[in-house]
Coordinates of N, CA and C in Angstrom, one line a residue:
X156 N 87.5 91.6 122.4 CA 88.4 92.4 121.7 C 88.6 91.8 120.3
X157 N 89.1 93.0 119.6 CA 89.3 92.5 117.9 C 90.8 92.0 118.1
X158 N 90.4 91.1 116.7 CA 91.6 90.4 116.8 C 92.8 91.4 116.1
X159 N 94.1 91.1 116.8 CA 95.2 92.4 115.9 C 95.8 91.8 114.7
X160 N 94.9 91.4 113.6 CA 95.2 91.6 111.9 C 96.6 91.9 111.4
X161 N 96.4 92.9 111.6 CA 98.1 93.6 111.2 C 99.3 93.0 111.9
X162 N 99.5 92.7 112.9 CA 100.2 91.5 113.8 C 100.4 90.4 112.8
X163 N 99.3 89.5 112.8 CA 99.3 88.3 111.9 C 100.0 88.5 110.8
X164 N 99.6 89.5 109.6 CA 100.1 89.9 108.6 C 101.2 90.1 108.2
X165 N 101.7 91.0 109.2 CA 103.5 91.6 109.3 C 104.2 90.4 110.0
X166 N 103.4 89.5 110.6 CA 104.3 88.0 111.1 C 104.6 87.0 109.7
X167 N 103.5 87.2 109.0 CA 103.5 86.1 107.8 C 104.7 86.9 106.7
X168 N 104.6 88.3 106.8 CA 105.6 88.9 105.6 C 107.0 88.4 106.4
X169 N 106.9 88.8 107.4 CA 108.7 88.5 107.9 C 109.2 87.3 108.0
X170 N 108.3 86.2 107.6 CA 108.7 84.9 107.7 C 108.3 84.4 106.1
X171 N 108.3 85.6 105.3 CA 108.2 85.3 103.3 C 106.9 84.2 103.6
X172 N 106.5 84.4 103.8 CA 104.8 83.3 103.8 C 103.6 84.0 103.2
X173 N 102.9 83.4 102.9 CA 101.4 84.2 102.3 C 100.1 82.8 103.3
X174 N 99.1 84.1 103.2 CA 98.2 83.1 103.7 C 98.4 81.5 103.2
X175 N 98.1 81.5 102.2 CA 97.7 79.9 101.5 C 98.5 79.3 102.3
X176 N 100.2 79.8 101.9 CA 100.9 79.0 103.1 C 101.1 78.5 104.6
X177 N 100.3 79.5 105.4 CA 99.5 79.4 106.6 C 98.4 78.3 106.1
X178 N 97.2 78.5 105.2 CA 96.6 77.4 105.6 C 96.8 76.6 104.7
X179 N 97.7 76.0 103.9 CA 98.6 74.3 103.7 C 99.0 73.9 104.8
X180 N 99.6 74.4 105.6 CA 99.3 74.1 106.8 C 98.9 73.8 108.0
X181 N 97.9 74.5 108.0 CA 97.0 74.3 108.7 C 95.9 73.6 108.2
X182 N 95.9 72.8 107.1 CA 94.7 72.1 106.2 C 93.7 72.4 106.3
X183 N 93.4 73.9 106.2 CA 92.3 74.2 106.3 C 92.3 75.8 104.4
X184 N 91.1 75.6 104.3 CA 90.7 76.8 102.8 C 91.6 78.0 103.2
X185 N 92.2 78.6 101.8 CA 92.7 79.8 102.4 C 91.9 81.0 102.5
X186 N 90.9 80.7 102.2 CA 89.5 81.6 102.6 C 89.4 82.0 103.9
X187 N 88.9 80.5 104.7 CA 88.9 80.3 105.8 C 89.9 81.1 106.5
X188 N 91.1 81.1 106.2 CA 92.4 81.8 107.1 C 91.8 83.1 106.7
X189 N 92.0 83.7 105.5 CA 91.7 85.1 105.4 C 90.5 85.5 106.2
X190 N 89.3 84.8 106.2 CA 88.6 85.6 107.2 C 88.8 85.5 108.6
X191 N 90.0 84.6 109.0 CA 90.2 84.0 110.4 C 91.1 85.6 111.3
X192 N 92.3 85.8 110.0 CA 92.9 86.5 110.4 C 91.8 88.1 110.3
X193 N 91.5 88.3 109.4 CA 90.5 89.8 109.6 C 89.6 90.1 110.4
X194 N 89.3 88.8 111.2 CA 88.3 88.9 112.2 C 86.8 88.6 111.6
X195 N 86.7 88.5 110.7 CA 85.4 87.5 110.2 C 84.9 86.3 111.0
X196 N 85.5 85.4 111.1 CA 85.3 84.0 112.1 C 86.4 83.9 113.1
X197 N 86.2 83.3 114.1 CA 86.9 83.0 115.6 C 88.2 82.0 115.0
X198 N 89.3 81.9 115.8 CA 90.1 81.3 115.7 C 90.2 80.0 116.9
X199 N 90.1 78.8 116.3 CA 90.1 77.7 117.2 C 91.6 77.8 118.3
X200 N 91.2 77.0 119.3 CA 92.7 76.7 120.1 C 93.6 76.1 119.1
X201 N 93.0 74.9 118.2 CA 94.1 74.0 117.8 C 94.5 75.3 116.5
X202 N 93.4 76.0 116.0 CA 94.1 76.9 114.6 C 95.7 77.3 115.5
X203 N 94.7 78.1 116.6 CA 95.9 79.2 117.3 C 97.8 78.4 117.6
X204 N 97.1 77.2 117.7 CA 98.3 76.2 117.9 C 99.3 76.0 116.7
X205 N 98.8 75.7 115.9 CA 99.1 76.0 114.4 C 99.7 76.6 114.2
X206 N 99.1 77.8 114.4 CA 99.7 79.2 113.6 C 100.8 79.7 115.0
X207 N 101.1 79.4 115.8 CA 101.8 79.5 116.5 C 103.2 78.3 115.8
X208 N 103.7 77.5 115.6 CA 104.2 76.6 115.4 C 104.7 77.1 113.8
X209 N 103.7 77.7 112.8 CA 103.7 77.9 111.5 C 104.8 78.7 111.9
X210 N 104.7 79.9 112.4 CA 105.7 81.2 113.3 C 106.4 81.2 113.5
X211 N 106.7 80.0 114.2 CA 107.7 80.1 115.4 C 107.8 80.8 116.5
X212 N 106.4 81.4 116.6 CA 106.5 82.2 117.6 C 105.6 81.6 118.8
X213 N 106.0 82.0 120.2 CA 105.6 81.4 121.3 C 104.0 81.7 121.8
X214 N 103.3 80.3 122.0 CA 102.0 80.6 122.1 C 101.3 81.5 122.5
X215 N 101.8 82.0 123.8 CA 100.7 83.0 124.6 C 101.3 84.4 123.9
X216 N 101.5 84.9 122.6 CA 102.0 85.6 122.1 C 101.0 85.5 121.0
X217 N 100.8 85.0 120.7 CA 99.9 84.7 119.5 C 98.4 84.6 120.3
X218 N 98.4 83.8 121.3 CA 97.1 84.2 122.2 C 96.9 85.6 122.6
X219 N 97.7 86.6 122.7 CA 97.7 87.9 123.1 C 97.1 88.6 122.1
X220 N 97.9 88.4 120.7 CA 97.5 89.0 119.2 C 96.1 88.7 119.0
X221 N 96.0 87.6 119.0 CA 94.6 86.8 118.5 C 93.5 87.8 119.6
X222 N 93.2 88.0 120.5 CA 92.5 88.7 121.3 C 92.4 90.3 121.2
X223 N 93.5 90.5 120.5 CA 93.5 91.9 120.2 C 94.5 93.2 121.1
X224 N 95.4 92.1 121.9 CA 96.1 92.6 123.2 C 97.3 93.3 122.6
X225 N 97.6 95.0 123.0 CA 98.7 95.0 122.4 C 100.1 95.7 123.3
X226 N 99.5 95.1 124.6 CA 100.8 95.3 125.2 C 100.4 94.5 126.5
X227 N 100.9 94.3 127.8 CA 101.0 93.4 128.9 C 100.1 94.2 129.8
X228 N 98.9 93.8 130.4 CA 98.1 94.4 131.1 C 98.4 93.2 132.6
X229 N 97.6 94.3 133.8 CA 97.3 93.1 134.7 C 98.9 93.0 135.5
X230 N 98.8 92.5 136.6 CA 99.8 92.3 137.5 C 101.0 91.1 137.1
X231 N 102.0 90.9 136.9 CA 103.0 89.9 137.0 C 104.0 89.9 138.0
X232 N 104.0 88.3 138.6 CA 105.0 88.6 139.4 C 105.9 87.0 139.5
X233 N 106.6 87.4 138.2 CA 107.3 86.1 137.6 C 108.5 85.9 138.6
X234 N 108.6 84.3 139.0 CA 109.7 84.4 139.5 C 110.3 84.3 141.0
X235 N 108.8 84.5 141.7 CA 108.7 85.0 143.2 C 109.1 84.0 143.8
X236 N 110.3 83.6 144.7 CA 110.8 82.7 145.4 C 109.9 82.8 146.4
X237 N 109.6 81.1 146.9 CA 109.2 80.7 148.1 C 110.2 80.6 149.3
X238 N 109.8 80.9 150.2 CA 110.9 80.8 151.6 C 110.2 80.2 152.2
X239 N 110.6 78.7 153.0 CA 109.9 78.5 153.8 C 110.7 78.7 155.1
X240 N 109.8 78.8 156.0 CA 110.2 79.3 157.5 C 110.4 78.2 158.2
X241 N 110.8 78.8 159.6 CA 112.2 78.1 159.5 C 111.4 76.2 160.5
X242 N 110.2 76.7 160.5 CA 109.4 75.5 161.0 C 108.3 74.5 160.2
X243 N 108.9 74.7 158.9 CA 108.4 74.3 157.8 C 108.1 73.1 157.7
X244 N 107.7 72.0 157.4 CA 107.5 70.9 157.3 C 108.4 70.4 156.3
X245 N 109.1 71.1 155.3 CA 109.9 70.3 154.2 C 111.2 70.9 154.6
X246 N 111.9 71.1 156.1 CA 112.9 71.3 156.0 C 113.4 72.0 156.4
X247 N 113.2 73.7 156.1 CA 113.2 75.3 156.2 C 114.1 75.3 155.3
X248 N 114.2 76.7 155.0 CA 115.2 77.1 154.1 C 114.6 77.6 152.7
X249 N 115.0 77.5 151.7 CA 114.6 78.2 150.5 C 114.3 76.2 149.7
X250 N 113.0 76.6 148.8 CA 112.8 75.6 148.2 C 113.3 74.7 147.5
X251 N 113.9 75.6 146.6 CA 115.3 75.1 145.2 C 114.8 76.2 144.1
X252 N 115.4 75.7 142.9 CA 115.1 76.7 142.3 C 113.7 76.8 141.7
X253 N 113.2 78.4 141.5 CA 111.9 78.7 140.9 C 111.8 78.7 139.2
X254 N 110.8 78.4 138.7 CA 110.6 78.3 137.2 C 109.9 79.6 136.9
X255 N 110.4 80.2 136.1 CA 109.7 81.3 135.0 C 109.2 81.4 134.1
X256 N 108.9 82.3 133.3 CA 108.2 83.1 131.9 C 110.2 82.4 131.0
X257 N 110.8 83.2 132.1 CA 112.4 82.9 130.8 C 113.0 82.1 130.7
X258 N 112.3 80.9 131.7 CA 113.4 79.3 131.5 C 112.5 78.9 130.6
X259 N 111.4 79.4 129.4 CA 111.1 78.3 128.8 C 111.7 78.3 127.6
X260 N 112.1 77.0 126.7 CA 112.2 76.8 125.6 C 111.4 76.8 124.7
X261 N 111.7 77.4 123.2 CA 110.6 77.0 122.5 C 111.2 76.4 121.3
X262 N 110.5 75.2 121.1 CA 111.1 74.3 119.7 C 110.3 73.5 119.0
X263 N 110.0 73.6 118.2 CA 109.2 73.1 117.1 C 107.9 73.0 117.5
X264 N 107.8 74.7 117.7 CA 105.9 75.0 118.4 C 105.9 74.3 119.7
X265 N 106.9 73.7 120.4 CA 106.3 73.2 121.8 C 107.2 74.3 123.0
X266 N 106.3 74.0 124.1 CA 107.3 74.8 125.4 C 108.2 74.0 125.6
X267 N 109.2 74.2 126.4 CA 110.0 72.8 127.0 C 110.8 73.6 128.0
X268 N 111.2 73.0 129.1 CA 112.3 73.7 129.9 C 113.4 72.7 130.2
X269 N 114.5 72.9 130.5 CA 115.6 72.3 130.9 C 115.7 71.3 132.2
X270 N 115.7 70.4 132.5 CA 116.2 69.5 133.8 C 117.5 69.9 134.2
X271 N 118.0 70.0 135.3 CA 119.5 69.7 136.0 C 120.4 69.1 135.2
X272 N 119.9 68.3 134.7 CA 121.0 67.3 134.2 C 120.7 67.6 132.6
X273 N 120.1 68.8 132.0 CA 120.5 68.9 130.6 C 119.1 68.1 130.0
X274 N 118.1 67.3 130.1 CA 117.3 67.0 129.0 C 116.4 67.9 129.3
X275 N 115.4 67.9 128.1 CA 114.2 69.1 127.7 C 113.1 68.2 128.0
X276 N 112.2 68.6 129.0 CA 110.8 68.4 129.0 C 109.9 69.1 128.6
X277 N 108.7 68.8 127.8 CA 107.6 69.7 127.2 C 106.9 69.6 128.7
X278 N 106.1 71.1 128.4 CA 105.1 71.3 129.1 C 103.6 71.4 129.0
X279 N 103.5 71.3 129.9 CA 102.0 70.8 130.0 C 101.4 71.9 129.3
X280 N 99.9 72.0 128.2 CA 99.8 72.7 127.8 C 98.8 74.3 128.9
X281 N 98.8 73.4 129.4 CA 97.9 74.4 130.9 C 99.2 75.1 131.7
X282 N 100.5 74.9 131.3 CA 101.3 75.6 132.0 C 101.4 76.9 132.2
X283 N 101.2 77.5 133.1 CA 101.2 79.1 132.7 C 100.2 80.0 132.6
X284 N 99.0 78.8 132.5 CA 97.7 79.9 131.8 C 97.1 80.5 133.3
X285 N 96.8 80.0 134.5 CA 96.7 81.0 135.4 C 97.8 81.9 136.0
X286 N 99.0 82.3 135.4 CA 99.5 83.2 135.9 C 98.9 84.4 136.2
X287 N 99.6 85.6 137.0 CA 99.1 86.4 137.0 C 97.7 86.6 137.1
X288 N 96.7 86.1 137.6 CA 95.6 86.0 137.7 C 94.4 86.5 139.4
X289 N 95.8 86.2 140.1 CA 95.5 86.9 141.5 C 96.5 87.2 142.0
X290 N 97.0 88.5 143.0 CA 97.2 89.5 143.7 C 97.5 88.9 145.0
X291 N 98.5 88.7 145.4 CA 98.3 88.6 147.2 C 98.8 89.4 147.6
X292 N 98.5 90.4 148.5 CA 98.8 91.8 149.1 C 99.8 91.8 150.1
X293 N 100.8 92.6 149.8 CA 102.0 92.1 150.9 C 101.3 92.3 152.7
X294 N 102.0 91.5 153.6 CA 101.5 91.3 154.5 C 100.3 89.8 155.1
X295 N 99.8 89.5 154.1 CA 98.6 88.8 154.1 C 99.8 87.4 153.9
X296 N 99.4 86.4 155.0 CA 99.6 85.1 155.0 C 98.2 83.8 155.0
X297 N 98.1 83.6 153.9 CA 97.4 83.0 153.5 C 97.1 81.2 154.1
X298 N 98.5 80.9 154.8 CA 98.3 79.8 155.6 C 98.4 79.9 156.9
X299 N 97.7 81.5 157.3 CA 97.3 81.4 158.8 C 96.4 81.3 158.5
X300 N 95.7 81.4 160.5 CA 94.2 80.6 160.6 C 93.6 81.9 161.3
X301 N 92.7 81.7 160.3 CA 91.3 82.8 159.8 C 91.1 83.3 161.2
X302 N 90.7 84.5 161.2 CA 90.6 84.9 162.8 C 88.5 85.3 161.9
X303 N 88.1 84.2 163.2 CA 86.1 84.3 162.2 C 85.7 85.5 162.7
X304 N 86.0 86.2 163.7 CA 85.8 87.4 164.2 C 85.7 88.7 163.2
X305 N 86.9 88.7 162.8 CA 86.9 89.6 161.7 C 86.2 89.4 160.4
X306 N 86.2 90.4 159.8 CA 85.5 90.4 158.8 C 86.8 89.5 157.2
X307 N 86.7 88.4 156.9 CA 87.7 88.1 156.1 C 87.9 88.9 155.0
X308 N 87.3 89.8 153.8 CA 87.3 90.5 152.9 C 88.0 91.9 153.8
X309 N 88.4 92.3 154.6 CA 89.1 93.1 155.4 C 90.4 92.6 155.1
X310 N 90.8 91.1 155.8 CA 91.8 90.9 156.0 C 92.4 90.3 155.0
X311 N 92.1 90.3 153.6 CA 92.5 90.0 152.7 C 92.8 91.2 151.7
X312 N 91.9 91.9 151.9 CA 91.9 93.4 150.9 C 93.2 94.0 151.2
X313 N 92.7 94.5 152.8 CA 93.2 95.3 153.5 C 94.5 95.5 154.8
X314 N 94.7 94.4 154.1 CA 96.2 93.9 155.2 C 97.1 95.1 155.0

């Protein structure tokens, strides 16, 4: 997919920036930026990092633009509490609390989320990036034992 131009553009005006000022920043030619953002040449991770931070805007947001994405595709399912049953190994009962898309912080280009007790940890930069990536179909328990008889692509599809 093309990259969405016009995104980058209308990000740089609403934050009074001009390219150059994107790449003084990013210590890279303002040439370089100009053809980065029009889709001339590829945008590195660390550029994307950059220009994410330059922004202030949150990375996988600028990973979306940069790709050409212009709205949320694909399944999400932020949020989904674990229950463990009631013969659980850790206890039974509900886990504690689940982390989301909305507990994160964003501050000076990094993620971070809150602890119990109030300090901010950054996060890993791999946090998040398999979200949404597979489907488990209601009914399907994934830590029962495989019946070999059946056909498994059945009982995963088609639960």
């Amino acid at each position: 997919m093309a990259i969405d131009s016009a995104w980058f553009y209308r990000q740089l005006e609403n934050k009074d920036a001009s390219v150059r000022d994107l790449a003084a920043f990013l210590g890279l030619d303002p040439s370089s930026v100009s053809r980065m953002l029009r889709g001339e040449r590829k945008m590195s991770a660390e550029e994307q990092d950059g220009i994410s931070a330059f922004l202030g805007v949150p990375l996988d947001i600028v990973a979306m633009h940069r790709r050409g994405e212009r709205g949320v595709s694909g399944f999400e399912e932020d949020k989904t509490p674990y229950e463990a049953s009631p013969g659980d190994i850790r206890g039974g009962g509900p886990m504690g609390k689940m982390f989301g898309r909305d507990d994160i912080i964003y501050r000076d280009g990094k993620r971070m989320m809150e602890k119990d007790d109030g300090t901010l940890i950054e996060l890993h930069p791999a946090y998040g990036y398999m979200a949404a990536t597979i489907t488990v179909m209601p009914g399907v328990d994934l830590t029962a034992p495989m019946d070999w008889d059946e056909d498994w692509g059945e009982t995963l599809y088609n639960a």
